[in-house]
PDB file of C-alpha atoms and ligand atoms in Angstrom:
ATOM      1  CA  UNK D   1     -20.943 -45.642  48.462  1.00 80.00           C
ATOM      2  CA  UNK D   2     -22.477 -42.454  46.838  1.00 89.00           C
ATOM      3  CA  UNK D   3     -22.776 -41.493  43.568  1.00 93.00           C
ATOM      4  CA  UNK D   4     -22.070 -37.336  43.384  1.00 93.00           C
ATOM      5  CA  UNK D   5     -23.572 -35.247  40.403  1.00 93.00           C
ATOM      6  CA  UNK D   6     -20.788 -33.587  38.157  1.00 88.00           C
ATOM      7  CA  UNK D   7     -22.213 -30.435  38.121  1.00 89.00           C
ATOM      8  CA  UNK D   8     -24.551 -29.764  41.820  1.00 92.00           C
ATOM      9  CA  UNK D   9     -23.483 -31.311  45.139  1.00 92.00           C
ATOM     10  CA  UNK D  10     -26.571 -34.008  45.376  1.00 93.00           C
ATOM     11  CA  UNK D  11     -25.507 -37.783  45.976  1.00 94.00           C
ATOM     12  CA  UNK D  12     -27.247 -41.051  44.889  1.00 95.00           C
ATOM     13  CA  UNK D  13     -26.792 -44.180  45.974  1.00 94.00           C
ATOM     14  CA  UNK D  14     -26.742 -45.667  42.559  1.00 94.00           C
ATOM     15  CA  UNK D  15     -25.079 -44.961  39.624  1.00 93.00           C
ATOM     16  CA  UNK D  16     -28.547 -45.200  37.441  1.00 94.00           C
ATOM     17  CA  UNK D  17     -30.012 -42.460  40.249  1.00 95.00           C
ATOM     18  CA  UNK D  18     -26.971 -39.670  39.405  1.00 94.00           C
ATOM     19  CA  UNK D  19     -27.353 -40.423  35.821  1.00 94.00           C
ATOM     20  CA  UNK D  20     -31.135 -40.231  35.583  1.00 95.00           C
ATOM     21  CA  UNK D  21     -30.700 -36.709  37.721  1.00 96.00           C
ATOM     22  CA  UNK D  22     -27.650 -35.565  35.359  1.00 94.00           C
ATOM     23  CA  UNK D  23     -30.105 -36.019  32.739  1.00 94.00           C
ATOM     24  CA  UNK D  24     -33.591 -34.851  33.876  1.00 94.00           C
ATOM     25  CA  UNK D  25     -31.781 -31.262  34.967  1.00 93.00           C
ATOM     26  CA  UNK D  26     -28.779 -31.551  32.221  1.00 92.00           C
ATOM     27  CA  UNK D  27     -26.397 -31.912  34.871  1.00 92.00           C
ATOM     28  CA  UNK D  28     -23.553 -33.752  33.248  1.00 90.00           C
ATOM     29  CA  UNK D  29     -20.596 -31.770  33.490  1.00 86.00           C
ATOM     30  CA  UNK D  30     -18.420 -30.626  30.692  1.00 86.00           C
ATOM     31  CA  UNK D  31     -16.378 -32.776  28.462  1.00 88.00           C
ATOM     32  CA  UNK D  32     -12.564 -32.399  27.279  1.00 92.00           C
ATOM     33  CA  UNK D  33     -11.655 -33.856  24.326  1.00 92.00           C
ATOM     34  CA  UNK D  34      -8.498 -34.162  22.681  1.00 94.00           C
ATOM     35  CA  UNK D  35      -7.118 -32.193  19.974  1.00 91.00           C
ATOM     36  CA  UNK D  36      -6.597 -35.366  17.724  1.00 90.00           C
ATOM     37  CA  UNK D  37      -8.276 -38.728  18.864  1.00 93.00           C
ATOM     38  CA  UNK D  38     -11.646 -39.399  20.110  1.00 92.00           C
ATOM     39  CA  UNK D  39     -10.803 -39.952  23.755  1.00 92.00           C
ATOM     40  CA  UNK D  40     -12.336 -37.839  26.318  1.00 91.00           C
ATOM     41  CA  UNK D  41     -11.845 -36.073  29.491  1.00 90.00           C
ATOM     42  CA  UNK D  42     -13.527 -34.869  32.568  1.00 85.00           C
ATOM     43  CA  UNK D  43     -10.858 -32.269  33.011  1.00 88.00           C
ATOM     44  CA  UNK D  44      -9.000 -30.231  30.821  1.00 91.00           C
ATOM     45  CA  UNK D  45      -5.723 -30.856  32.728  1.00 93.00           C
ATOM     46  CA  UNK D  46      -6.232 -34.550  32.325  1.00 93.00           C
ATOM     47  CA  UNK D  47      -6.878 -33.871  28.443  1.00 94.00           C
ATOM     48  CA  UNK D  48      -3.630 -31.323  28.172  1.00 94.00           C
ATOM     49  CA  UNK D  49      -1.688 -34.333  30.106  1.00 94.00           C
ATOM     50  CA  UNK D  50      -2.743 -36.969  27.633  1.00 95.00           C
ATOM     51  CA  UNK D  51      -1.803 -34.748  24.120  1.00 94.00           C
ATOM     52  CA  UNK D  52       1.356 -34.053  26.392  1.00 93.00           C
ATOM     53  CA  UNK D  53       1.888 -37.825  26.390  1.00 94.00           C
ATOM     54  CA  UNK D  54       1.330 -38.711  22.985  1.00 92.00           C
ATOM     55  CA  UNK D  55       1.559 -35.513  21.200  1.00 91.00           C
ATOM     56  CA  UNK D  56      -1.908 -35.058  20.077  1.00 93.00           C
ATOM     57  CA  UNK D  57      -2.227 -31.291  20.344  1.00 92.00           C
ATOM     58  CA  UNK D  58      -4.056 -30.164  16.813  1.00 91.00           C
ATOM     59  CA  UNK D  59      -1.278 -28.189  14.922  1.00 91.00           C
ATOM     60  CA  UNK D  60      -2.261 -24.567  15.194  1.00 90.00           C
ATOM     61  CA  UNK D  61      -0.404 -22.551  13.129  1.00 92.00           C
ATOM     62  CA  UNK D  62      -1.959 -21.812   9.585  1.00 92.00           C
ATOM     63  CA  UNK D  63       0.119 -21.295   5.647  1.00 92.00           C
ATOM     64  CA  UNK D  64      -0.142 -17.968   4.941  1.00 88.00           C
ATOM     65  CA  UNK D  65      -1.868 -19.278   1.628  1.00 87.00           C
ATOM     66  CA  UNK D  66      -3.526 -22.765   1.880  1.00 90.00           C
ATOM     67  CA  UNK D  67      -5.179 -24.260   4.526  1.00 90.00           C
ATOM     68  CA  UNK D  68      -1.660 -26.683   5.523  1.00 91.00           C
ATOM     69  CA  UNK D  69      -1.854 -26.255   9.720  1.00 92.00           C
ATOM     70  CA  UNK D  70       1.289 -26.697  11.681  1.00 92.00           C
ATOM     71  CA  UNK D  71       2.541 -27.510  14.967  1.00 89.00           C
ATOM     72  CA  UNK D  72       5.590 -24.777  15.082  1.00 90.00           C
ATOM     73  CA  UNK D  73       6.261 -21.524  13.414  1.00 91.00           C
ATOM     74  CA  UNK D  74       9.603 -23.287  11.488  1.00 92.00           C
ATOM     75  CA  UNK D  75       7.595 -25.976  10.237  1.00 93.00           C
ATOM     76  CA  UNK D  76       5.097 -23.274   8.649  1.00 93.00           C
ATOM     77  CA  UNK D  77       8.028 -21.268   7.477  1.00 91.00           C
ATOM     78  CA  UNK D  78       9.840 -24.123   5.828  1.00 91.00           C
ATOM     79  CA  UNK D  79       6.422 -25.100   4.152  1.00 93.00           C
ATOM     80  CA  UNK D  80       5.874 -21.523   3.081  1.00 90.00           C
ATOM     81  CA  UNK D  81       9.509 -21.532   2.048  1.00 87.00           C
ATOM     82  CA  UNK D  82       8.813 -24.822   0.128  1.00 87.00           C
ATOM     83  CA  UNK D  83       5.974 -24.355  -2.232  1.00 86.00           C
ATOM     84  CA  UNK D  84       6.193 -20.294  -2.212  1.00 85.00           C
ATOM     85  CA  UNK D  85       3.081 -20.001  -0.243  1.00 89.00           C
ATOM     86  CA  UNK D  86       4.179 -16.793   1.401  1.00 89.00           C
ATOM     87  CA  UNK D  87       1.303 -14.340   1.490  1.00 89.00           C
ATOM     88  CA  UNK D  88       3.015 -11.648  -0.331  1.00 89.00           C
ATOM     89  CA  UNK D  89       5.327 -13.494  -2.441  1.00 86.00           C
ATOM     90  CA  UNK D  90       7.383 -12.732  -5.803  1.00 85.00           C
ATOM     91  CA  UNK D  91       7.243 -16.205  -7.959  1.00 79.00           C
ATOM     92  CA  UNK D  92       9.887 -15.084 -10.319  1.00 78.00           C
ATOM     93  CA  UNK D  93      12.494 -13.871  -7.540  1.00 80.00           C
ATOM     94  CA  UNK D  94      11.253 -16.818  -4.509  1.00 82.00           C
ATOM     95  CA  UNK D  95      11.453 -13.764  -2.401  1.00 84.00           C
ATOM     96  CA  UNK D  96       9.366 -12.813   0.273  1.00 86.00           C
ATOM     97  CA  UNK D  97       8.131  -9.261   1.751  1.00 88.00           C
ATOM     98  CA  UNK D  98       7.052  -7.803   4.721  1.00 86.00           C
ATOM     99  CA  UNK D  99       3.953  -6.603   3.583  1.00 87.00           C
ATOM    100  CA  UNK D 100       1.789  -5.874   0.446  1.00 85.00           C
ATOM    101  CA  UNK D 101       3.829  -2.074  -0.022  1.00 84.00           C
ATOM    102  CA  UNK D 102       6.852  -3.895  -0.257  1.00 86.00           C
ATOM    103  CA  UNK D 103       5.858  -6.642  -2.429  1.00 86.00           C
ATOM    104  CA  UNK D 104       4.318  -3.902  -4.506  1.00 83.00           C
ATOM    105  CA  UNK D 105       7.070  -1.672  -4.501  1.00 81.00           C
ATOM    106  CA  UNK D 106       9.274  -4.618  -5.508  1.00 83.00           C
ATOM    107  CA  UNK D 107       6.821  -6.080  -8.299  1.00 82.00           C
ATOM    108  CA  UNK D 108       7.233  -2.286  -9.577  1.00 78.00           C
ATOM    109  CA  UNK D 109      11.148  -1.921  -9.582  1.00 77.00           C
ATOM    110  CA  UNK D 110      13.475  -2.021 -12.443  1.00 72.00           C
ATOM    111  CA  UNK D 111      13.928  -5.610 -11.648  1.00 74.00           C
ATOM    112  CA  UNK D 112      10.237  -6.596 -12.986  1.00 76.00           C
ATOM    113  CA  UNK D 113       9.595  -3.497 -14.566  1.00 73.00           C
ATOM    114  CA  UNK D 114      12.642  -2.743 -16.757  1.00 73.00           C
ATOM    115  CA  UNK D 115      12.939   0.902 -17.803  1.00 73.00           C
ATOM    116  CA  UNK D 116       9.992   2.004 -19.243  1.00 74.00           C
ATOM    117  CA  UNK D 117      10.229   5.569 -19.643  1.00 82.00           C
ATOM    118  CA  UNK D 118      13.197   7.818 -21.166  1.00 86.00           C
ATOM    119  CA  UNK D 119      13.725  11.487 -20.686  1.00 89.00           C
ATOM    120  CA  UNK D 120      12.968  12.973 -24.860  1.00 86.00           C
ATOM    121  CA  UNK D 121      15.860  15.325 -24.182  1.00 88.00           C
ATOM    122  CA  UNK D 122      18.872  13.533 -22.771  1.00 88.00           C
ATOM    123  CA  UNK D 123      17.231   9.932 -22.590  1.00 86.00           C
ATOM    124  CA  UNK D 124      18.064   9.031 -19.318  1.00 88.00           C
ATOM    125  CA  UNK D 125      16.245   5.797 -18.187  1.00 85.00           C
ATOM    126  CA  UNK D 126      13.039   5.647 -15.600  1.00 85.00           C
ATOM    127  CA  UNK D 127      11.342   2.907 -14.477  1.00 81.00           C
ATOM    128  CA  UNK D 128       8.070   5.097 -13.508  1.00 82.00           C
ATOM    129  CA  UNK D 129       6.680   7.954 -14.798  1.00 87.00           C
ATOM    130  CA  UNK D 130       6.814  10.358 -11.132  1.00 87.00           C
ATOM    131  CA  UNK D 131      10.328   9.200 -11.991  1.00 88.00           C
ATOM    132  CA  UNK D 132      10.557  10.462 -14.862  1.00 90.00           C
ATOM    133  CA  UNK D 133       8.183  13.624 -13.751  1.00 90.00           C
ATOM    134  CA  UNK D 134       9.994  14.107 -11.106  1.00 88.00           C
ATOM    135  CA  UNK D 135      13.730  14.666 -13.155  1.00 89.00           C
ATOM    136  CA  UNK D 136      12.322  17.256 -15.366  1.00 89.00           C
ATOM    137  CA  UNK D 137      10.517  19.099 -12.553  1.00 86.00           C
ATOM    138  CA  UNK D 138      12.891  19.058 -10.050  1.00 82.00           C
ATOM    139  CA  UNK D 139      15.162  20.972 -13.265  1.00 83.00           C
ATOM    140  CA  UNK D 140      17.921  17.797 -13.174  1.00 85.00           C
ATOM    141  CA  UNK D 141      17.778  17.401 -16.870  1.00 88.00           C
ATOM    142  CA  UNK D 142      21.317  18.619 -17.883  1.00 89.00           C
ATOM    143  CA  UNK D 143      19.883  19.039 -21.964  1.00 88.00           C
ATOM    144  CA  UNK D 144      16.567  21.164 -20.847  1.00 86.00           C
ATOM    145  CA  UNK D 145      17.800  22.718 -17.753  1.00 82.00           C
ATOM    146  CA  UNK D 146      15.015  25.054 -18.125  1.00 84.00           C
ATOM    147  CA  UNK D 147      12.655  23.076 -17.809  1.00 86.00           C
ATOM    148  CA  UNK D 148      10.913  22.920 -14.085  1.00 84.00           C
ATOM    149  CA  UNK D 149       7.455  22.227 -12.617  1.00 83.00           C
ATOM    150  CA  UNK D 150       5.866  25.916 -13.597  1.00 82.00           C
ATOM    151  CA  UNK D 151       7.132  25.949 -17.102  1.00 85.00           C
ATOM    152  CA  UNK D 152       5.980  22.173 -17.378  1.00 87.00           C
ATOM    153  CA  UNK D 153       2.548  23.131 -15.266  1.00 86.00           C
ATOM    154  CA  UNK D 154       2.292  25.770 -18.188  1.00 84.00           C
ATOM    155  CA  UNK D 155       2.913  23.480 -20.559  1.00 84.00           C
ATOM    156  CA  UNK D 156       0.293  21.035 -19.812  1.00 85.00           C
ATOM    157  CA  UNK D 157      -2.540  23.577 -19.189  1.00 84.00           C
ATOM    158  CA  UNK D 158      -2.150  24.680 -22.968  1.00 81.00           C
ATOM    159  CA  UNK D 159      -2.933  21.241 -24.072  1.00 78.00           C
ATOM    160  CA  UNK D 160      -5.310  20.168 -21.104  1.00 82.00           C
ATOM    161  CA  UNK D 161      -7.935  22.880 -22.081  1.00 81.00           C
ATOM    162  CA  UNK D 162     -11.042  20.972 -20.634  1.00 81.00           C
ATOM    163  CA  UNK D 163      -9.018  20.366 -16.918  1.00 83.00           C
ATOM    164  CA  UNK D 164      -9.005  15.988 -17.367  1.00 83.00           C
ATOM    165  CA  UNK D 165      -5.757  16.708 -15.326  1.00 87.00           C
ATOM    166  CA  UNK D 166      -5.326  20.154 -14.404  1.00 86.00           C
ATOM    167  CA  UNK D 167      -7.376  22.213 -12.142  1.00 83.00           C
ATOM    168  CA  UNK D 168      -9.311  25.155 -12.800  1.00 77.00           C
ATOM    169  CA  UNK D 169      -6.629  27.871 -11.593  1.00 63.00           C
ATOM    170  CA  UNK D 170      -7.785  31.135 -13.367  1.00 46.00           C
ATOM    171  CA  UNK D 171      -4.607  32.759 -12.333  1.00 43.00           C
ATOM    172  CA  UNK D 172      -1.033  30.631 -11.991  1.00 42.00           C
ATOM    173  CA  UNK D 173       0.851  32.930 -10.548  1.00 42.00           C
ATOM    174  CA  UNK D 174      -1.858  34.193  -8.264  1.00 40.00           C
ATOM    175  CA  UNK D 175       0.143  35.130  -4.775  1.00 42.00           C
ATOM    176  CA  UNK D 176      -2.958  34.765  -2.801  1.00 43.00           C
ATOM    177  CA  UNK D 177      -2.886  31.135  -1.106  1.00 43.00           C
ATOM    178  CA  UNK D 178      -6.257  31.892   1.016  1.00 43.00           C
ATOM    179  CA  UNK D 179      -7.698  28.541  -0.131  1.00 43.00           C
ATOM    180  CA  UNK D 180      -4.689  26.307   0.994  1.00 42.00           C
ATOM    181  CA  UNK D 181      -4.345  25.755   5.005  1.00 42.00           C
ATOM    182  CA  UNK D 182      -1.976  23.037   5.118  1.00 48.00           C
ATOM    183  CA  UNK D 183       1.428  22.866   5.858  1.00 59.00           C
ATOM    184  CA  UNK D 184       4.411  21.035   4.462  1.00 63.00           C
ATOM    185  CA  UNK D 185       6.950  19.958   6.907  1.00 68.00           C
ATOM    186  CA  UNK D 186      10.421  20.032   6.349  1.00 73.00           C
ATOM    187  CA  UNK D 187      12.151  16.801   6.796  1.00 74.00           C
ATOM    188  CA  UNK D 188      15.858  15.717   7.084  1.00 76.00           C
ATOM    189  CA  UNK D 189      15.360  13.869   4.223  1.00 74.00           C
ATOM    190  CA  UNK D 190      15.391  17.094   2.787  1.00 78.00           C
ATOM    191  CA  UNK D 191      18.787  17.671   3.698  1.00 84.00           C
ATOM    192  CA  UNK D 192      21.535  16.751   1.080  1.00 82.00           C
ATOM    193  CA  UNK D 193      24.424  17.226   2.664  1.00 86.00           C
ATOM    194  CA  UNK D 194      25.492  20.303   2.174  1.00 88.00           C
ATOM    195  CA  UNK D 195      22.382  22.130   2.029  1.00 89.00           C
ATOM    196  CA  UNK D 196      18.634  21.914   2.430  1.00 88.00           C
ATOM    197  CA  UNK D 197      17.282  21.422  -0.991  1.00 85.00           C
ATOM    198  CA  UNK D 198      13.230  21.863  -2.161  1.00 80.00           C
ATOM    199  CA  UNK D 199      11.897  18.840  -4.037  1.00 70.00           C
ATOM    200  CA  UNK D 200       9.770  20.772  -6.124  1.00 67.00           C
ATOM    201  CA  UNK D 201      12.095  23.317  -7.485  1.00 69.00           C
ATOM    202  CA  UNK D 202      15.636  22.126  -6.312  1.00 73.00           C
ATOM    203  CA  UNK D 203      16.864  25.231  -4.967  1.00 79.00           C
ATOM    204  CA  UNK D 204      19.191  25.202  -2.077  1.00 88.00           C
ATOM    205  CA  UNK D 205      18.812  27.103   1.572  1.00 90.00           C
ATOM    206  CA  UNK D 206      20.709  27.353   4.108  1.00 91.00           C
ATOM    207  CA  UNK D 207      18.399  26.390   7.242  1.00 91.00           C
ATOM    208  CA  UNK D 208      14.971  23.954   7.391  1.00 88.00           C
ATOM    209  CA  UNK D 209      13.247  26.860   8.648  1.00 89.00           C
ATOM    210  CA  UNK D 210      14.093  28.928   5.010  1.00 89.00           C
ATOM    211  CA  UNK D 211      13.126  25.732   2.954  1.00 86.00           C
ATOM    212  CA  UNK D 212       9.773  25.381   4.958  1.00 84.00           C
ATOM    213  CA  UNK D 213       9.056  29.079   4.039  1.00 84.00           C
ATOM    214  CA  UNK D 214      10.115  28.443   0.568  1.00 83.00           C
ATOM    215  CA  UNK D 215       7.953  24.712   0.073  1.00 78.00           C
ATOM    216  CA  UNK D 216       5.148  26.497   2.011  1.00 76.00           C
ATOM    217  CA  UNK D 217       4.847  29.840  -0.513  1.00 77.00           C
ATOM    218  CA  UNK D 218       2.059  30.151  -2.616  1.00 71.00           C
ATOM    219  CA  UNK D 219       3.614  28.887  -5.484  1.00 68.00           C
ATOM    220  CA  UNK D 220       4.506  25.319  -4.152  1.00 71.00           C
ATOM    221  CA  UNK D 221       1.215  25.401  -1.868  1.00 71.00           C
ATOM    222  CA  UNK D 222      -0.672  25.194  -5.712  1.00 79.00           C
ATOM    223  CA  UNK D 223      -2.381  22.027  -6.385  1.00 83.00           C
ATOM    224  CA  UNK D 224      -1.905  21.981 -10.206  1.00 86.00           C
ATOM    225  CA  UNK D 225      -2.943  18.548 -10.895  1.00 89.00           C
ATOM    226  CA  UNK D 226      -5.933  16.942 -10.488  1.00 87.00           C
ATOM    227  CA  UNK D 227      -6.410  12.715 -10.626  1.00 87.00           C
ATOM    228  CA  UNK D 228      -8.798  12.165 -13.882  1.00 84.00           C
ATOM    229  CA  UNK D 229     -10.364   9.278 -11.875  1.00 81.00           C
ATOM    230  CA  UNK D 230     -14.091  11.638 -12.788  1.00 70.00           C
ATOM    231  CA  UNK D 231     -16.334   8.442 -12.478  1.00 64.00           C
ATOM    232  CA  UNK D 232     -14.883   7.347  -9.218  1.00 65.00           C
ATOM    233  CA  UNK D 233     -14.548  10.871  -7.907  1.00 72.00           C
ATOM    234  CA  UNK D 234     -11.586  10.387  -6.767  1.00 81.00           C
ATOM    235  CA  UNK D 235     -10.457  14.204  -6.770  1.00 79.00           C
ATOM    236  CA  UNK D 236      -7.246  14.354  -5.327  1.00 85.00           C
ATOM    237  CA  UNK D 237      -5.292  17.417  -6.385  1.00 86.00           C
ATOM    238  CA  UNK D 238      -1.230  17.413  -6.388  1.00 88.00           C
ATOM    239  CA  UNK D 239       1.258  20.238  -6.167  1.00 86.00           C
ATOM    240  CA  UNK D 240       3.443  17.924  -9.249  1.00 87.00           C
ATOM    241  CA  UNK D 241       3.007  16.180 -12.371  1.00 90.00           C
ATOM    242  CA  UNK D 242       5.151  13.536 -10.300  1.00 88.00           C
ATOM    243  CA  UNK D 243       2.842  13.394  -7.428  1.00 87.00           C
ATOM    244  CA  UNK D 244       0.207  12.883  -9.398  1.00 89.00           C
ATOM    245  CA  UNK D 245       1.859  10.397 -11.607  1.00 88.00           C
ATOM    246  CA  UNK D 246       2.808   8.339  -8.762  1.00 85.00           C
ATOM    247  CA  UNK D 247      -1.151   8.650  -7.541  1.00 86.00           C
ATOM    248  CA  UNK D 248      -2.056   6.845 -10.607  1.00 85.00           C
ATOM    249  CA  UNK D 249       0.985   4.341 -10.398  1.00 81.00           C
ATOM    250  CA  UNK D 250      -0.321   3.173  -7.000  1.00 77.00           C
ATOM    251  CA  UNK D 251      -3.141   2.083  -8.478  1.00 68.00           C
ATOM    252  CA  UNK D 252      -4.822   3.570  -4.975  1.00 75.00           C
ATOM    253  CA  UNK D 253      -7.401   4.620  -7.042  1.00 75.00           C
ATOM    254  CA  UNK D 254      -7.659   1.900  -9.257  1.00 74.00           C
ATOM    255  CA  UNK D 255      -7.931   4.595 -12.303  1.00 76.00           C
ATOM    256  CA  UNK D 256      -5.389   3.057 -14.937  1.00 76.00           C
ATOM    257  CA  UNK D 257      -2.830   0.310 -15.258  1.00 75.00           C
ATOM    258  CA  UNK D 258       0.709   1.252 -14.877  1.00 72.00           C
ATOM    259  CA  UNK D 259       1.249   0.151 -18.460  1.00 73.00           C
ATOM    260  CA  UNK D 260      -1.256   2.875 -18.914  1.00 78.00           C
ATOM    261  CA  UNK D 261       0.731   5.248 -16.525  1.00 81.00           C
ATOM    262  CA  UNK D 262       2.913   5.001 -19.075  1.00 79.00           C
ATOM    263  CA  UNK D 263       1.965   5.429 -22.146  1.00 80.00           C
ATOM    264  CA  UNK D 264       0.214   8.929 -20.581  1.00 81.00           C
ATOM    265  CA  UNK D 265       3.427   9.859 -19.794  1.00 82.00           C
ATOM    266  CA  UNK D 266       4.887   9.480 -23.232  1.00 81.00           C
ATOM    267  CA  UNK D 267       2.170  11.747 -24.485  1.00 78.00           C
ATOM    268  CA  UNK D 268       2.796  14.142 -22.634  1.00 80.00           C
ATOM    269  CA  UNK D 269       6.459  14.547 -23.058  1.00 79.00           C
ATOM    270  CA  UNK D 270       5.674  14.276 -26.808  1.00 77.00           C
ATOM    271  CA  UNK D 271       4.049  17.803 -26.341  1.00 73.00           C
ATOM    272  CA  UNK D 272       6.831  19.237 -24.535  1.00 75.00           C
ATOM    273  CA  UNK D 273       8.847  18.474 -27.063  1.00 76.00           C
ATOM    274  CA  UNK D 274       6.885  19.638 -30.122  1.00 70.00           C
ATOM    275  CA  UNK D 275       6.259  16.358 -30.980  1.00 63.00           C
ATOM    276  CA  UNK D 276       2.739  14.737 -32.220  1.00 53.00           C
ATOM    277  CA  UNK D 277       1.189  17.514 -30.002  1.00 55.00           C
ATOM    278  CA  UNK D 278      -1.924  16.507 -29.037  1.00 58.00           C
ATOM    279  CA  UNK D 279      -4.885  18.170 -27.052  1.00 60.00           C
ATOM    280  CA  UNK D 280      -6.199  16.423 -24.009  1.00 63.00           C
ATOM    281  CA  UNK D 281      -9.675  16.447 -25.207  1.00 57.00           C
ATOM    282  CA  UNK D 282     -11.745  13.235 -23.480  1.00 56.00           C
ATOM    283  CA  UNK D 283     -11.248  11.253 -20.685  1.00 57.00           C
ATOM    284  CA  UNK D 284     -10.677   8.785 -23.854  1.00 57.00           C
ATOM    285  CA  UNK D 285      -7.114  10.203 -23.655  1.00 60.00           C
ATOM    286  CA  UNK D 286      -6.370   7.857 -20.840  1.00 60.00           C
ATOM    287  CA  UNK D 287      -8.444   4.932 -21.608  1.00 55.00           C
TER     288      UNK D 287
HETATM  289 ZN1   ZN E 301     -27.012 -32.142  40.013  1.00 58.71          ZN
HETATM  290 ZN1   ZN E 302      -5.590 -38.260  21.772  1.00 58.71          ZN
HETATM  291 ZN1   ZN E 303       0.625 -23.750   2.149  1.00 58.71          ZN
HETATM  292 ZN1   ZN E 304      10.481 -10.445  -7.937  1.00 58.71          ZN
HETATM  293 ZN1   ZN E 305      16.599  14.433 -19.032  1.00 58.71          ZN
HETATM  294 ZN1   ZN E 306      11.091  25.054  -4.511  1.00 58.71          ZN
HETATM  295 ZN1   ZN E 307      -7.242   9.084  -8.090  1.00 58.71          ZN
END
């Protein structure tokens, strides 16, 4: 009878001989455990075959929130489903999202949010301010029909004289757009049925090639709005008051709370209303 090393192809005639050789040149060959006990293998086929038997594989699939493992995906679900341990989970509504947009998106809805924001002329409820931005701009309020996004760009550059959220445009209605390289494209979201329609200005055309010429004139190439994130340098620029608005809503640059979002809004539709007109005139405005 011979004794053969686990690891080289040497024999020994004694069992003390292959382990004192396994030892002097660390021979011993490699161990499989199982998942759950303490036994041990020389193989891991005969280690698979014994958690087979007895159903000692470790669990392996994780909580998205505490450190609960589990053997199957239901069993993680139904924990998750359980104790609300979804990773991006709304307590209030035991709902769970995709994703942290979603979740985000949801946590910012009229369902959490309420309305927040009316329009000063015909009071029609937002839950954002871009939404709110975004009605007068786009011209859809039936009381101020005249206003749009250059007579409310005009507006705010009179009381934004320092530039906290306007940029430094010496000319408005300059018609050179040398600066500006970029293209919008024209989706079919922009199509409402009947026509396609801008969603800057809300005028109509008759083909996406005549709204792509229209969104990509001078006028709606303009960035008139500028994040007032200064310390962070953020520095975005946006052709609306809406897109700009729903910058700081995002929180993307972490400049100001929504709650915050708000409240900037409401000053600023004070002004265009005549009412408790006030000068941007520190970044103090939005803190
Ligand atoms: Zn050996
Ligand atoms: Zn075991
Ligand atoms: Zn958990
Ligand atoms: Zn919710
Ligand atoms: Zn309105
Ligand atoms: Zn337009
Ligand atoms: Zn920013």
């Amino acid at each position: 009878m011979s004794f053969e090393c686990e690891t080289c192809v040497r024999r020994f005639h004694s069992y003390v001989a292959v382990c004192q050789h396994m030892d002097a040149l660390d021979h011993w060959g490699p161990i499989y455990e199982c998942e759950t006990c303490s036994r041990e293998f020389g193989s891991q086929h005969a280690a698979n075959q014994h958690m087979n038997a007895v159903g000692h594989w470790a669990p392996k699939i994780e909580c998205d929130t505490c450190t609960a493992k589990f053997h199957t995906q239901d069993a993680a679900d139904e924990h998750m489903d359980a104790l609300g341990h979804w990773k991006h989970y709304c307590e209030q509504c035991e709902r769970k999202f995709q994703n942290a947009n979603n979740l985000r998106a949801h946590l910012n809805s009229k369902i959490h949010r309420g309305t927040q924001v009316h329009c000063p002329f015909c009071s029609a409820a937002f839950v954002t301010a871009s939404g709110l931005s975004h009605h007068l701009e786009t011209g859809s309020c039936r009381i101020a029909p005249t206003l749009n996004r250059n007579r409310i760009a005009q507006l705010i550059r009179q009381f934004d004289p320092h530039h906290y959220i306007t940029t430094k445009q010496i000319e408005y209605h300059s018609s050179s757009a040398t600066s500006t390289t970029y293209e919008y494209e024209v989706t079919n979201a922009a199509y409402n049925g009947a026509a396609w329609e801008c969603y800057i200005c809300h005028r109509e055309f008759r083909s996406s090639a005549a709204l792509r010429q229209h969104v990509n004139s001078p006028t709606h190439q303009q960035r008139i709005y500028r994040c007032p994130n200064g310390t962070a340098r953020c520095g975005r620029e946006f052709v609306s008051l809406a897109a700009l608005f729903n910058h700081l809503e995002s929180e993307s640059c972490g400049f100001m709370r929504f709650e915050k979002v708000v409240k900037v809004q409401r000053s600023l539709t004070d002004a265009m209303t005549g009412n408790g007109r006030r000068l941007i005139q520190s970044e103090a405005f939005f803190n």
